[in-house]
Amino acid sequence: MGVAVKIAPSMLSSDFANLASETERMIQFGADWLHMDIMDRHFVPNLTIGAPVIESLRKHTKAYLDCHLMVTNPIDYVEPLTKAGASGFTFHVEVSKENWKEIIERIKLGGMRPGVALKPQTAIEEVFPLVESENPVELVLVMTVEPGFGGQKFMPEMMDKVRKLRRKFPSLDIEVDGGLGPSTIDMAAAAGANCIVAGSSVFGSADPAHVILELRKSVQEAQEIN
Ligand code: DX5
Ligand code: ZN
């Protein structure tokens, strides 16, 4: 038995003009979480959505909103996202070296679930203290592309990070994000990822429910072997 499988379509690839119906559609197709990419055009060269959109969306869905903060000052977003009704709050380790303890504390006080993300060039060891802390993060997001845009190519060399994490933390939620789809999922599943973000592969498919099912099956099968 492994850690619970979570398939999280990235709403970055959805039709933002119809976000409520897009989220509803994904839940009907079998999604566990909805991955919300929040970008500030500073930490990454793209600008997407923020707390006001999460707040509007929350009025239309009870789903778990897995927020991925690609922003330079994550602490400034904790209060607005708490009020907006976010579920998970995953910040980047690269911009939180000085204040991660305070960020985690505030996320938990707000009733959200804390996670930490790392970019491809960041060593996995940098997140260990956050997982081993007395007040730890509950999820580690391993970026498998450079953050900023959907539709990029999966970086298989990131799987070493996932393997190292899984060996050290058997029950941790390990999320992979970027370039995941039916052709790459087996690598991530074998390495030990259990939370799978998928944008273009799900939204670009004529049968998103089938893609979600395939992703889930692959993770379940890998967990049975290991
Ligand atoms: C990229 C975002 C991802 C992105 C994934 O910076 O963090 O969540 O939407 O999209 P795909 O699955 O298309 O690579
Ligand atoms: Zn993301």
Short mmCIF file of C-alpha atoms and ligand atoms in Angstrom, two decimals:
data_model
loop_
_atom_site.label_atom_id
_atom_site.label_comp_id
_atom_site.label_asym_id
_atom_site.label_seq_id
_atom_site.Cartn_x
_atom_site.Cartn_y
_atom_site.Cartn_z
CA MET A 1 0.00 0.00 0.00
CA GLY A 2 1.32 3.37 -0.97
CA VAL A 3 0.38 6.94 -0.25
CA ALA A 4 -2.97 8.11 -1.66
CA VAL A 5 -2.94 8.88 -5.36
CA LYS A 6 -4.01 12.41 -6.27
CA ILE A 7 -4.52 13.40 -9.88
CA ALA A 8 -4.53 17.18 -10.21
CA PRO A 9 -5.37 18.71 -13.59
CA SER A 10 -3.60 22.05 -13.98
CA MET A 11 -6.24 24.68 -14.62
CA LEU A 12 -3.59 26.76 -16.40
CA SER A 13 -4.47 24.72 -19.49
CA SER A 14 -8.21 25.24 -19.06
CA ASP A 15 -10.43 27.89 -20.60
CA PHE A 16 -9.99 30.64 -18.00
CA ALA A 17 -13.12 32.36 -19.31
CA ASN A 18 -15.11 29.35 -18.13
CA LEU A 19 -13.21 28.37 -15.03
CA ALA A 20 -16.20 27.22 -12.98
CA SER A 21 -17.49 24.83 -15.63
CA GLU A 22 -13.95 23.66 -16.42
CA THR A 23 -13.38 22.69 -12.77
CA GLU A 24 -16.74 20.95 -12.60
CA ARG A 25 -15.90 19.01 -15.75
CA MET A 26 -12.55 17.88 -14.32
CA ILE A 27 -14.14 16.65 -11.10
CA GLN A 28 -16.68 14.70 -13.14
CA PHE A 29 -13.80 13.24 -15.14
CA GLY A 30 -12.28 11.86 -11.93
CA ALA A 31 -9.83 14.54 -10.79
CA ASP A 32 -8.93 14.48 -7.08
CA TRP A 33 -7.48 17.98 -6.82
CA LEU A 34 -7.51 21.07 -9.01
CA HIS A 35 -4.04 22.54 -9.47
CA MET A 36 -4.07 26.35 -9.49
CA ASP A 37 -0.93 28.05 -10.83
CA ILE A 38 -0.45 31.47 -9.27
CA MET A 39 2.29 33.48 -11.02
CA ASP A 40 3.47 37.05 -10.40
CA ARG A 41 5.52 37.75 -13.55
CA HIS A 42 8.54 38.25 -11.32
CA PHE A 43 9.46 34.85 -9.96
CA VAL A 44 8.47 33.52 -13.38
CA PRO A 45 8.00 35.40 -16.68
CA ASN A 46 4.24 34.83 -16.76
CA LEU A 47 1.23 36.29 -14.97
CA THR A 48 -1.86 34.24 -14.21
CA ILE A 49 -4.37 34.39 -11.38
CA GLY A 50 -4.44 35.39 -7.73
CA ALA A 51 -6.66 35.29 -4.66
CA PRO A 52 -9.67 37.08 -6.25
CA VAL A 53 -10.04 34.34 -8.83
CA ILE A 54 -9.67 31.60 -6.19
CA GLU A 55 -12.34 33.36 -4.14
CA SER A 56 -14.74 33.49 -7.08
CA LEU A 57 -14.08 29.88 -7.97
CA ARG A 58 -14.61 28.74 -4.38
CA LYS A 59 -18.23 29.87 -4.67
CA HIS A 60 -18.72 27.29 -7.42
CA THR A 61 -16.87 24.25 -6.09
CA LYS A 62 -16.04 22.36 -2.91
CA ALA A 63 -13.03 20.74 -4.59
CA TYR A 64 -9.51 20.74 -3.13
CA LEU A 65 -7.75 23.76 -4.64
CA ASP A 66 -4.04 22.88 -4.79
CA CYS A 67 -2.39 26.29 -5.12
CA HIS A 68 1.15 26.48 -6.52
CA LEU A 69 2.69 29.85 -5.73
CA MET A 70 5.23 30.88 -8.35
CA VAL A 71 5.74 34.25 -6.70
CA THR A 72 8.67 36.12 -5.16
CA ASN A 73 6.95 36.94 -1.83
CA PRO A 74 4.78 33.95 -0.91
CA ILE A 75 4.14 35.19 2.64
CA ASP A 76 2.13 38.10 1.25
CA TYR A 77 -0.31 35.63 -0.31
CA VAL A 78 -1.08 33.57 2.79
CA GLU A 79 -3.78 35.80 4.23
CA PRO A 80 -5.55 36.57 0.93
CA LEU A 81 -5.57 32.90 -0.06
CA THR A 82 -6.81 31.85 3.37
CA LYS A 83 -9.74 34.23 2.98
CA ALA A 84 -10.28 33.11 -0.60
CA GLY A 85 -10.71 29.47 0.45
CA ALA A 86 -7.57 27.84 -0.93
CA SER A 87 -6.90 24.27 0.26
CA GLY A 88 -3.19 23.68 -0.34
CA PHE A 89 -0.52 26.39 -0.34
CA THR A 90 2.74 25.34 -1.99
CA PHE A 91 5.53 27.95 -2.01
CA HIS A 92 8.96 27.82 -3.63
CA VAL A 93 12.00 27.07 -1.47
CA GLU A 94 14.21 29.37 -3.61
CA VAL A 95 12.43 32.47 -2.27
CA SER A 96 11.78 31.29 1.28
CA LYS A 97 15.22 30.61 2.73
CA GLU A 98 14.83 33.22 5.48
CA ASN A 99 11.20 32.80 6.46
CA TRP A 100 9.93 29.30 5.65
CA LYS A 101 9.12 28.55 9.30
CA GLU A 102 6.90 31.59 9.52
CA ILE A 103 5.26 30.83 6.17
CA ILE A 104 4.41 27.26 7.25
CA GLU A 105 3.05 28.48 10.56
CA ARG A 106 0.79 31.05 8.91
CA ILE A 107 -0.45 28.59 6.27
CA LYS A 108 -1.49 26.15 9.00
CA LEU A 109 -3.09 28.90 11.08
CA GLY A 110 -5.14 29.71 7.98
CA GLY A 111 -6.33 26.11 7.81
CA MET A 112 -4.47 25.34 4.58
CA ARG A 113 -2.03 22.52 3.87
CA PRO A 114 1.59 23.63 3.44
CA GLY A 115 3.80 22.37 0.63
CA VAL A 116 7.19 23.34 -0.75
CA ALA A 117 8.22 23.37 -4.41
CA LEU A 118 11.63 23.35 -6.05
CA LYS A 119 12.83 24.37 -9.49
CA PRO A 120 14.84 21.98 -11.70
CA GLN A 121 18.19 23.52 -10.74
CA THR A 122 17.56 23.38 -7.00
CA ALA A 123 19.01 20.42 -5.11
CA ILE A 124 16.53 18.19 -3.31
CA GLU A 125 18.53 18.48 -0.08
CA GLU A 126 17.32 22.09 0.18
CA VAL A 127 13.81 20.96 1.09
CA PHE A 128 14.82 18.32 3.65
CA PRO A 129 14.85 20.75 6.61
CA LEU A 130 11.29 21.81 5.77
CA VAL A 131 10.09 18.20 5.82
CA GLU A 132 12.07 17.33 8.94
CA SER A 133 11.04 20.42 10.88
CA GLU A 134 8.88 20.16 14.02
CA ASN A 135 6.22 22.01 12.05
CA PRO A 136 6.76 20.45 8.63
CA VAL A 137 5.42 20.90 5.14
CA GLU A 138 3.08 18.06 4.14
CA LEU A 139 3.89 17.98 0.44
CA VAL A 140 6.95 18.45 -1.76
CA LEU A 141 6.40 19.53 -5.37
CA VAL A 142 9.25 18.54 -7.67
CA MET A 143 9.17 20.70 -10.81
CA THR A 144 9.80 18.60 -13.89
CA VAL A 145 9.96 21.64 -16.20
CA GLU A 146 11.08 25.24 -15.63
CA PRO A 147 8.10 26.91 -13.94
CA GLY A 148 6.12 29.48 -15.89
CA PHE A 149 4.28 27.78 -18.71
CA GLY A 150 2.25 24.70 -19.54
CA GLY A 151 3.04 22.39 -22.42
CA GLN A 152 6.79 21.96 -21.86
CA LYS A 153 8.84 18.79 -22.11
CA PHE A 154 9.17 16.54 -19.04
CA MET A 155 12.69 16.38 -17.56
CA PRO A 156 13.37 12.71 -16.67
CA GLU A 157 16.57 13.64 -14.82
CA MET A 158 14.36 15.10 -12.04
CA MET A 159 13.34 11.56 -11.07
CA ASP A 160 16.49 11.20 -8.96
CA LYS A 161 15.04 13.83 -6.67
CA VAL A 162 11.75 11.97 -6.39
CA ARG A 163 13.53 8.70 -5.62
CA LYS A 164 15.67 10.30 -2.92
CA LEU A 165 12.61 11.89 -1.32
CA ARG A 166 10.56 8.70 -1.40
CA ARG A 167 13.39 6.68 0.16
CA LYS A 168 13.72 9.16 2.99
CA PHE A 169 10.03 9.97 3.53
CA PRO A 170 7.83 6.92 2.78
CA SER A 171 4.50 8.60 3.60
CA LEU A 172 5.13 12.10 2.25
CA ASP A 173 2.96 13.55 -0.51
CA ILE A 174 5.34 13.91 -3.46
CA GLU A 175 3.94 15.90 -6.36
CA VAL A 176 5.40 16.17 -9.85
CA ASP A 177 4.51 19.06 -12.13
CA GLY A 178 5.37 19.67 -15.77
CA GLY A 179 5.12 17.55 -18.89
CA LEU A 180 3.22 14.68 -17.23
CA GLY A 181 0.96 12.58 -19.39
CA PRO A 182 0.47 8.98 -20.52
CA SER A 183 3.95 8.86 -22.10
CA THR A 184 5.87 10.11 -19.04
CA ILE A 185 3.79 8.99 -16.06
CA ASP A 186 5.50 5.61 -15.67
CA MET A 187 8.84 7.27 -14.90
CA ALA A 188 7.32 9.48 -12.21
CA ALA A 189 5.24 6.64 -10.78
CA ALA A 190 8.23 4.27 -10.58
CA ALA A 191 10.28 6.95 -8.82
CA GLY A 192 7.59 7.25 -6.13
CA ALA A 193 5.46 10.29 -6.98
CA ASN A 194 1.85 10.05 -5.78
CA CYS A 195 0.43 13.48 -6.66
CA ILE A 196 0.36 14.10 -10.38
CA VAL A 197 -0.21 17.49 -11.97
CA ALA A 198 -1.17 17.37 -15.63
CA GLY A 199 -2.22 20.32 -17.75
CA SER A 200 -1.87 19.99 -21.50
CA SER A 201 -2.10 16.20 -21.55
CA VAL A 202 -5.52 16.30 -19.87
CA PHE A 203 -7.03 19.41 -21.46
CA GLY A 204 -5.55 18.65 -24.86
CA SER A 205 -7.11 15.20 -24.96
CA ALA A 206 -10.40 14.33 -26.61
CA ASP A 207 -11.00 12.04 -23.63
CA PRO A 208 -9.69 13.71 -20.45
CA ALA A 209 -11.39 11.13 -18.21
CA HIS A 210 -9.38 8.41 -19.88
CA VAL A 211 -6.11 10.30 -19.40
CA ILE A 212 -6.90 10.87 -15.70
CA LEU A 213 -7.65 7.17 -15.31
CA GLU A 214 -4.44 6.18 -17.06
CA LEU A 215 -2.38 8.43 -14.81
CA ARG A 216 -4.05 6.99 -11.72
CA LYS A 217 -3.59 3.38 -12.85
CA SER A 218 0.08 3.90 -13.55
CA VAL A 219 0.73 5.26 -10.04
CA GLN A 220 -1.33 2.47 -8.45
CA GLU A 221 0.51 -0.22 -10.38
CA ALA A 222 3.91 1.20 -9.47
CA GLN A 223 2.87 1.26 -5.82
CA GLU A 224 1.88 -2.42 -5.98
CA ILE A 225 5.32 -3.37 -7.29
CA ASN A 226 7.25 -1.33 -4.71
C1 DX5 B 1 4.14 25.30 -14.93
C2 DX5 B 1 3.02 24.98 -13.97
C3 DX5 B 1 2.37 23.70 -14.29
C4 DX5 B 1 1.79 23.60 -15.69
C5 DX5 B 1 1.84 22.15 -16.10
O1 DX5 B 1 4.89 26.34 -14.42
O2 DX5 B 1 3.51 24.89 -12.65
O3 DX5 B 1 1.40 23.37 -13.32
O4 DX5 B 1 0.49 24.08 -15.81
O5 DX5 B 1 1.40 22.04 -17.41
P1 DX5 B 1 1.77 20.79 -18.32
O6 DX5 B 1 1.18 19.58 -17.69
O7 DX5 B 1 1.16 21.15 -19.62
O8 DX5 B 1 3.28 20.72 -18.39
ZN ZN B 2 2.09 24.11 -11.11
#
